[in-house]
Amino acid sequence: MSRYRIPGMGRVDPAAPVSFTFDGRRYTGLRGDTVASALLANGVHLMGRSFKYHRPRGPVSAGSEEPNALIGTSRGPGRFEPNTRATVQELRQGLVTESQNKFPSLKFDIGAVNDRAYMLFSAGFYYKTFMWPRSFWDKVYEPFIRAAAGLGKSPTEVDPDEYASRYLHTDVLVIGGGASGIAAALVAARSGARVVLVDENAEMGGSLLSDPSVRIDGRGSWAWLAEQLSQLRAAGVRLMTRTTAIGYYHQNFVGLCERLTDHLDQPPHGAPRERMWRVRAEQVVLAQGALEKPLVFDGNDRPGVMLAGSAQTYLNRYGVKVGDCAAVVTSHDSAYYTAFDLVDAGGRVAVIADTRDQVRPDLVEAARRRGIQLLTGHTVTTTYGRLRIKGVRVNPVKGGQVGAGRKIACDTLLMSGGWTPSLHLFSHTKGSLTWDADSRTFLPNHKTEACQIAGAGRGLWGYGPVIEDGVKAGLAAAEALGRTGTAFGAGVEGDRPGTGVSQKELPTDLSAGKAKAFVDYQNDVTAKDIRLAVREGMRSIEHVKRYTTNGMATDQGKMSNINGLMIAADALGKQPPQVGLTTFRPPYTPTSFGAFAGYHKGATFELTRKTPIDPWAEAQGAVFEPVSLWRRAWYFPKGGEDMHAAVARECRATRASVGMFDASTLGKIEVAGPDAVEFMNRMYTNPWTKLAPGRCRYGLLLGEDGFIRDDGVIGRLSQDLFHVTTTTGGAARVLNMMEDYLQTEWPDLNVWLTSTTEQWSTVAVNGPNARKVLEPLVEGLDMSDANFPHMSVAECTVAGLPARLFRISFTGELGFEINVPARHGLALWKAIHEAGRAYDICPYGTESMHVLRAEKGYIIVGQDTDGTVTPQDAGLDWAIGKAKKDFVGKRSLQRPDIVAPNRKQLVGLLTEDGTRLEEGAQIVLDPNQKTPMTMAGHVTSSYDSVALGRPIAMAVITGGHNRMGETVHIPMPNGTIRAKVTSTNFYDPEGERLKA
Amino acid sequence: MTTQRHDFNAQPFLLEELPPVGRFSLRVRPGQREALAAALGLELPTAIGQRSSAGQTEVLCLGPDEWAILTAEAERDALVAAGAAAYAQIPHSLVEVSDREITLRLSGAQALTALTAVCPRDIDAIPVGRGARTLFDSATVLLWRDGPQDFRMDVWRSFLPHVRAILDKITVELKSGL
Amino acid sequence: MLLINCPYCEATLPELEFAYAGEAHIDRPADPSALSDEEWRDFLFIRTNARGPHFERWRHIHGCGRFFNAVRDTVSDRFLMTYKAGEARPVLNALEAAE
């Protein structure tokens, strides 16, 4: 048994030792321990170094609010986590833990020199120190800040764990499994409501776990607790432990992070490490209890200085005495119970120093009975010791005057500055707070959500009142649900009621400049820093927070906010409610990225859409690229080809003979109904009335602002039926836009839209031999140029499959696109591939498709346009139905800015020296002008063209259409490139090849 | 030493990919719904989420003027012909989408739990015998509830690999017992 | 994540099923060519940017697919009501009083 473990106490299992290491040394704890309780049982208080001053620190709490005892934990390869709170991490066999922020060792740390140089690091030191000279920033300041920034080491390996998520819809969500939460859950569940009760700890019970001496309904509190839990289960309540409510959002939407495996020696196969629950509750009951505040005095951070309530938790819940000889300093009654429990368990309490002059007589009597020295009206002015407290100096305070101090030896100092309700989740909802002058705390006031607040979370104290309040909250929740609850009472004996006062920093006889009285432990913010911030002009508490970093550590001000406020208010000469609190933001406690990501990691990181032909491309070793949510074959390398060689081969083969391309991702919309042609006329710039069934047309879609939104070839299958294609990335957007007009602007039109993107699988066949490849496969259609000219569409059979066959081209070659029902897409692809063997048919990917279309000057919406390009800018005036009275965007084409001269217009570029331009490169007209130069445009597309034997580019340039033949300049790091402005139609400008 | 016992063989739910069926998207103005229903020989329910069936044909109301129709492959042509015959009198849109979607069936003890892993909607609030167009993770799906723990989910073809991969992860998770 | 009542589905459903679609009650002019540049500019770009109740459009895009209108308080982020496309703009005072 470890030296500080008290046999027979605590809820740990003495028969189940658990072995773990801390900084390389092996220790033994018990099943049920946290790392902190196990180390304390072994007499170890020193667990870390503070962030700024590298001061030695030990655990100050026993819960999730812990600011000091942050450790690195390793649960095996790849499973290292920094900044784990030792007070939360449960022991498991073989757990490896280490302290942080120390070099070379925890006991001797070079960084502690910062502590001696503390004058340099006071509030706002970042803003003051790193300002000048400017030249120091890159070489000196930034490297220094980067080296010092961050607490703990980032994991370097990929997280091997899985994470999960769950949506839960329930009637009542009770947050906090202490006495009031249990009571509320039981009442609500018995009224017939579906109830979920969550608690962040490993077991339900809250402070009951630390108060076994209290008797409820004639039983010990632990027996009562066990009985309530079995009642809850019987009533169908879902009990979730190790589950933290991290955020409370609109309309009772609460995020819960459930920790599933960190405490298990051997997690079951496939078990996720954590699960994020997204809960929607009709009613929420906040029963989160209260957090104890430290007192602020010089040396209040030495290892061995701890919250009194936490020492009580270590004693009663873990059976661990935190020291051999404790001193207690308090401004609240609750610390007395800790002292009494310690003495009753055989410990020593050297002194209780109470800042108050008057103390409840029964407490005085109980202290006297136990032989505890009680000093009322006293303050603590400093502590002694280096890696562990050795003593405390206490001084009487009379009439505001601090008297002579005396040193009292101790190895632990237990402090209580009173309790503050846990307001975090309530504040997430923007619920307002009210200042309670009696308890000098903020309490929840106006609610914005359908919630109840019960127990210590609204300032109540003692189990009797808290249980009664929980019952009330349960009744209120039931009533709000239209149900009737039944109240129950609980008789409490040996209750521990208490009151106290809130303090600013304790009065001292030390020089104020020397005192290191910590308010925010983790960020090393002292009372002096807060006063300095006020002196230097910070008036808003939000400014004080940012200037000092008070409350900005991982505990998010759970311990420091109220103390910081009290001191700031005093410095400002205002009342605390006039100063107000800073905003509490989610998450309540640090939450892993994995929990937020859930299933979205690795292959399921993002939804990836695949075409029916994708498996063939994969088997051929295609290289893929993401295009919106799709993955598309980018190019098909052969025999060690790089991308450049593969694309050149694919382009050459297509222009020389025939190529094939998976165009299945193109968006497709069936526009059907008697008013289909009217609808098309209104949506697209082009005229549709005279397009005969069986013919296609390039369609251009604008926004109402006149800028190009999308384009695609549209076939008219019958009088009332159009087969619209969109860009791959635009499919959903275009359908949404069309539905919008149809539903809200033109609901009178008899036309309907159906997405058929995935109904059809599409193969494009392009090249001079395209017809020869397809003809043998096609039935029911005469494919001759005379019967089926360019821009035709027909329904027929291809390779025995029902098909919609388009004669269209995005390459400038004779081209066809065959649509078959998607389940047959792969079969069609294979059939064409087989039929094309005689012509060396070449599958090509999206890169070759881009090159081939650029050679023809066909735009890609979103690449050559960017949402500010009009049809005129893109050279697409010809696609505008000038006789049409109206279409979406038409009016904007007359806007002053749109008809203004010198708009950026799409042109071709040919470099003089034959270098390939960078896409996105900026273009200037005069390369000799002074910097910053006037940019005249930028390169939108740029490729090596095999067909032309040189690189080609497209660009938008100011007044570009009037600059044909002019030279423009593209300044690059290695010199300025000259390029000639040309037409974008680089290849076969007469379009003869299309007509083959 | 693990403190919990787990049955690694328990299958939390059965996942099947159902064979292809005829699928149609039907649109018609509410005022002509009844006339078209009669012409097609179907009941077209008016409440979104409501279903009807006739023989092997099932109908799910998706919107105020939108229905999904599932039919045996053999009955496809008859349905198309009935629609074509009625079109002149009752303009509507009957678009075949048989290949747009693939149907997964989830059944067994934890089928509902599996859906709640990634469906934001309260799936348990969908009564047996009804359905909904809703979200499964980031994919839009048609969900048909055939029993308390028996669902069909029509997924767009290209989304299927992702949906299956997520369901595989959920299966492993549920099998772990945690 | 908000809850939104779809007036077509007559159900209150998670925001994830919906997509925001801009300010409501901005009708496309019947004859845009009759508008001055200034009037057309206002139609295109000028929005109320309300602090408080805001008339806006949503689409139940992963559900019934319908566009509808809503009144949402931009301060509290609370929906005061939703109603079908084409229905008249509701009177604010009554709604605010109800809130």
PDB file of N, CA, C and O in Angstrom, chain A residues 940-973:
ATOM      1  N   THR A 940      -5.314  32.386 -67.167  1.00  0.00           N
ATOM      2  CA  THR A 940      -6.350  31.503 -66.619  1.00  0.00           C
ATOM      3  C   THR A 940      -6.097  30.036 -66.954  1.00  0.00           C
ATOM      4  O   THR A 940      -6.457  29.154 -66.188  1.00  0.00           O
ATOM      5  N   SER A 941      -5.515  29.754 -68.114  1.00  0.00           N
ATOM      6  CA  SER A 941      -5.240  28.383 -68.546  1.00  0.00           C
ATOM      7  C   SER A 941      -3.906  28.371 -69.265  1.00  0.00           C
ATOM      8  O   SER A 941      -3.608  29.305 -70.012  1.00  0.00           O
ATOM      9  N   SER A 942      -3.133  27.326 -69.063  1.00  0.00           N
ATOM     10  CA  SER A 942      -1.843  27.265 -69.756  1.00  0.00           C
ATOM     11  C   SER A 942      -1.410  25.811 -69.898  1.00  0.00           C
ATOM     12  O   SER A 942      -1.438  25.065 -68.915  1.00  0.00           O
ATOM     13  N   TYR A 943      -1.053  25.419 -71.106  1.00  0.00           N
ATOM     14  CA  TYR A 943      -0.709  24.010 -71.366  1.00  0.00           C
ATOM     15  C   TYR A 943       0.374  23.931 -72.430  1.00  0.00           C
ATOM     16  O   TYR A 943       0.540  24.833 -73.253  1.00  0.00           O
ATOM     17  N   ASP A 944       1.076  22.810 -72.442  1.00  0.00           N
ATOM     18  CA  ASP A 944       1.905  22.466 -73.592  1.00  0.00           C
ATOM     19  C   ASP A 944       0.995  21.830 -74.630  1.00  0.00           C
ATOM     20  O   ASP A 944       0.287  20.871 -74.336  1.00  0.00           O
ATOM     21  N   SER A 945       0.997  22.371 -75.839  1.00  0.00           N
ATOM     22  CA  SER A 945       0.129  21.836 -76.876  1.00  0.00           C
ATOM     23  C   SER A 945       0.950  21.011 -77.857  1.00  0.00           C
ATOM     24  O   SER A 945       1.851  21.530 -78.515  1.00  0.00           O
ATOM     25  N   VAL A 946       0.628  19.718 -77.918  1.00  0.00           N
ATOM     26  CA  VAL A 946       1.317  18.846 -78.874  1.00  0.00           C
ATOM     27  C   VAL A 946       0.913  19.236 -80.298  1.00  0.00           C
ATOM     28  O   VAL A 946       1.737  19.316 -81.207  1.00  0.00           O
ATOM     29  N   ALA A 947      -0.394  19.514 -80.454  1.00  0.00           N
ATOM     30  CA  ALA A 947      -0.899  19.804 -81.798  1.00  0.00           C
ATOM     31  C   ALA A 947      -0.220  21.034 -82.390  1.00  0.00           C
ATOM     32  O   ALA A 947       0.019  21.103 -83.593  1.00  0.00           O
ATOM     33  N   LEU A 948       0.090  22.016 -81.534  1.00  0.00           N
ATOM     34  CA  LEU A 948       0.691  23.243 -82.030  1.00  0.00           C
ATOM     35  C   LEU A 948       2.201  23.250 -81.857  1.00  0.00           C
ATOM     36  O   LEU A 948       2.873  24.160 -82.342  1.00  0.00           O
ATOM     37  N   GLY A 949       2.714  22.268 -81.141  1.00  0.00           N
ATOM     38  CA  GLY A 949       4.153  22.192 -80.954  1.00  0.00           C
ATOM     39  C   GLY A 949       4.714  23.310 -80.092  1.00  0.00           C
ATOM     40  O   GLY A 949       5.887  23.658 -80.202  1.00  0.00           O
ATOM     41  N   ARG A 950       3.868  23.865 -79.235  1.00  0.00           N
ATOM     42  CA  ARG A 950       4.334  24.967 -78.382  1.00  0.00           C
ATOM     43  C   ARG A 950       3.319  25.167 -77.250  1.00  0.00           C
ATOM     44  O   ARG A 950       2.182  24.695 -77.333  1.00  0.00           O
ATOM     45  N   PRO A 951       3.720  25.863 -76.197  1.00  0.00           N
ATOM     46  CA  PRO A 951       2.744  26.125 -75.132  1.00  0.00           C
ATOM     47  C   PRO A 951       1.723  27.164 -75.587  1.00  0.00           C
ATOM     48  O   PRO A 951       2.048  28.036 -76.404  1.00  0.00           O
ATOM     49  N   ILE A 952       0.533  27.026 -75.066  1.00  0.00           N
ATOM     50  CA  ILE A 952      -0.526  27.996 -75.332  1.00  0.00           C
ATOM     51  C   ILE A 952      -1.110  28.427 -73.991  1.00  0.00           C
ATOM     52  O   ILE A 952      -0.970  27.716 -72.992  1.00  0.00           O
ATOM     53  N   ALA A 953      -1.728  29.582 -73.999  1.00  0.00           N
ATOM     54  CA  ALA A 953      -2.344  30.040 -72.752  1.00  0.00           C
ATOM     55  C   ALA A 953      -3.578  30.865 -73.059  1.00  0.00           C
ATOM     56  O   ALA A 953      -3.728  31.415 -74.158  1.00  0.00           O
ATOM     57  N   MET A 954      -4.473  30.908 -72.089  1.00  0.00           N
ATOM     58  CA  MET A 954      -5.604  31.821 -72.143  1.00  0.00           C
ATOM     59  C   MET A 954      -5.459  32.773 -70.957  1.00  0.00           C
ATOM     60  O   MET A 954      -4.898  32.410 -69.929  1.00  0.00           O
ATOM     61  N   ALA A 955      -5.953  33.980 -71.137  1.00  0.00           N
ATOM     62  CA  ALA A 955      -5.784  34.979 -70.082  1.00  0.00           C
ATOM     63  C   ALA A 955      -6.916  35.987 -70.168  1.00  0.00           C
ATOM     64  O   ALA A 955      -7.526  36.164 -71.222  1.00  0.00           O
ATOM     65  N   VAL A 956      -7.202  36.621 -69.048  1.00  0.00           N
ATOM     66  CA  VAL A 956      -8.098  37.782 -69.094  1.00  0.00           C
ATOM     67  C   VAL A 956      -7.228  39.022 -68.963  1.00  0.00           C
ATOM     68  O   VAL A 956      -6.409  39.122 -68.057  1.00  0.00           O
ATOM     69  N   ILE A 957      -7.411  39.945 -69.921  1.00  0.00           N
ATOM     70  CA  ILE A 957      -6.578  41.140 -69.972  1.00  0.00           C
ATOM     71  C   ILE A 957      -7.473  42.351 -70.225  1.00  0.00           C
ATOM     72  O   ILE A 957      -8.410  42.294 -71.030  1.00  0.00           O
ATOM     73  N   THR A 958      -7.167  43.444 -69.554  1.00  0.00           N
ATOM     74  CA  THR A 958      -7.900  44.692 -69.724  1.00  0.00           C
ATOM     75  C   THR A 958      -7.988  45.058 -71.206  1.00  0.00           C
ATOM     76  O   THR A 958      -6.959  45.159 -71.875  1.00  0.00           O
ATOM     77  N   GLY A 959      -9.208  45.208 -71.665  1.00  0.00           N
ATOM     78  CA  GLY A 959      -9.406  45.572 -73.061  1.00  0.00           C
ATOM     79  C   GLY A 959      -8.783  44.585 -74.035  1.00  0.00           C
ATOM     80  O   GLY A 959      -8.377  44.958 -75.148  1.00  0.00           O
ATOM     81  N   GLY A 960      -8.723  43.354 -73.651  1.00  0.00           N
ATOM     82  CA  GLY A 960      -7.965  42.334 -74.384  1.00  0.00           C
ATOM     83  C   GLY A 960      -8.381  42.162 -75.839  1.00  0.00           C
ATOM     84  O   GLY A 960      -7.537  41.953 -76.714  1.00  0.00           O
ATOM     85  N   HIS A 961      -9.702  42.254 -76.108  1.00  0.00           N
ATOM     86  CA  HIS A 961     -10.159  41.995 -77.467  1.00  0.00           C
ATOM     87  C   HIS A 961      -9.604  43.022 -78.452  1.00  0.00           C
ATOM     88  O   HIS A 961      -9.531  42.766 -79.651  1.00  0.00           O
ATOM     89  N   ASN A 962      -9.206  44.202 -77.958  1.00  0.00           N
ATOM     90  CA  ASN A 962      -8.636  45.211 -78.843  1.00  0.00           C
ATOM     91  C   ASN A 962      -7.105  45.205 -78.832  1.00  0.00           C
ATOM     92  O   ASN A 962      -6.478  46.130 -79.320  1.00  0.00           O
ATOM     93  N   ARG A 963      -6.534  44.185 -78.247  1.00  0.00           N
ATOM     94  CA  ARG A 963      -5.073  44.143 -78.156  1.00  0.00           C
ATOM     95  C   ARG A 963      -4.485  43.030 -79.014  1.00  0.00           C
ATOM     96  O   ARG A 963      -3.340  42.624 -78.794  1.00  0.00           O
ATOM     97  N   MET A 964      -5.244  42.493 -79.948  1.00  0.00           N
ATOM     98  CA  MET A 964      -4.737  41.396 -80.763  1.00  0.00           C
ATOM     99  C   MET A 964      -3.409  41.790 -81.395  1.00  0.00           C
ATOM    100  O   MET A 964      -3.298  42.863 -81.990  1.00  0.00           O
ATOM    101  N   GLY A 965      -2.407  40.933 -81.227  1.00  0.00           N
ATOM    102  CA  GLY A 965      -1.105  41.187 -81.824  1.00  0.00           C
ATOM    103  C   GLY A 965      -0.179  41.994 -80.932  1.00  0.00           C
ATOM    104  O   GLY A 965       1.021  42.059 -81.174  1.00  0.00           O
ATOM    105  N   GLU A 966      -0.729  42.612 -79.873  1.00  0.00           N
ATOM    106  CA  GLU A 966       0.133  43.389 -78.966  1.00  0.00           C
ATOM    107  C   GLU A 966       0.972  42.444 -78.099  1.00  0.00           C
ATOM    108  O   GLU A 966       0.631  41.292 -77.912  1.00  0.00           O
ATOM    109  N   THR A 967       2.032  42.997 -77.544  1.00  0.00           N
ATOM    110  CA  THR A 967       2.871  42.229 -76.620  1.00  0.00           C
ATOM    111  C   THR A 967       2.552  42.658 -75.194  1.00  0.00           C
ATOM    112  O   THR A 967       2.454  43.855 -74.906  1.00  0.00           O
ATOM    113  N   VAL A 968       2.361  41.670 -74.334  1.00  0.00           N
ATOM    114  CA  VAL A 968       2.171  41.943 -72.904  1.00  0.00           C
ATOM    115  C   VAL A 968       3.306  41.252 -72.150  1.00  0.00           C
ATOM    116  O   VAL A 968       4.080  40.479 -72.734  1.00  0.00           O
ATOM    117  N   HIS A 969       3.390  41.543 -70.864  1.00  0.00           N
ATOM    118  CA  HIS A 969       4.549  41.087 -70.088  1.00  0.00           C
ATOM    119  C   HIS A 969       4.093  40.389 -68.820  1.00  0.00           C
ATOM    120  O   HIS A 969       3.152  40.830 -68.172  1.00  0.00           O
ATOM    121  N   ILE A 970       4.784  39.297 -68.539  1.00  0.00           N
ATOM    122  CA  ILE A 970       4.434  38.521 -67.352  1.00  0.00           C
ATOM    123  C   ILE A 970       5.680  38.463 -66.471  1.00  0.00           C
ATOM    124  O   ILE A 970       6.586  37.667 -66.702  1.00  0.00           O
ATOM    125  N   PRO A 971       5.753  39.339 -65.441  1.00  0.00           N
ATOM    126  CA  PRO A 971       6.940  39.344 -64.584  1.00  0.00           C
ATOM    127  C   PRO A 971       6.942  38.109 -63.690  1.00  0.00           C
ATOM    128  O   PRO A 971       5.940  37.797 -63.046  1.00  0.00           O
ATOM    129  N   MET A 972       8.065  37.392 -63.701  1.00  0.00           N
ATOM    130  CA  MET A 972       8.215  36.189 -62.886  1.00  0.00           C
ATOM    131  C   MET A 972       9.501  36.327 -62.078  1.00  0.00           C
ATOM    132  O   MET A 972      10.331  37.182 -62.378  1.00  0.00           O
ATOM    133  N   PRO A 973       9.709  35.488 -61.077  1.00  0.00           N
ATOM    134  CA  PRO A 973      10.913  35.630 -60.244  1.00  0.00           C
ATOM    135  C   PRO A 973      12.196  35.603 -61.069  1.00  0.00           C
ATOM    136  O   PRO A 973      13.165  36.285 -60.741  1.00  0.00           O
TER     137      PRO A 973
END
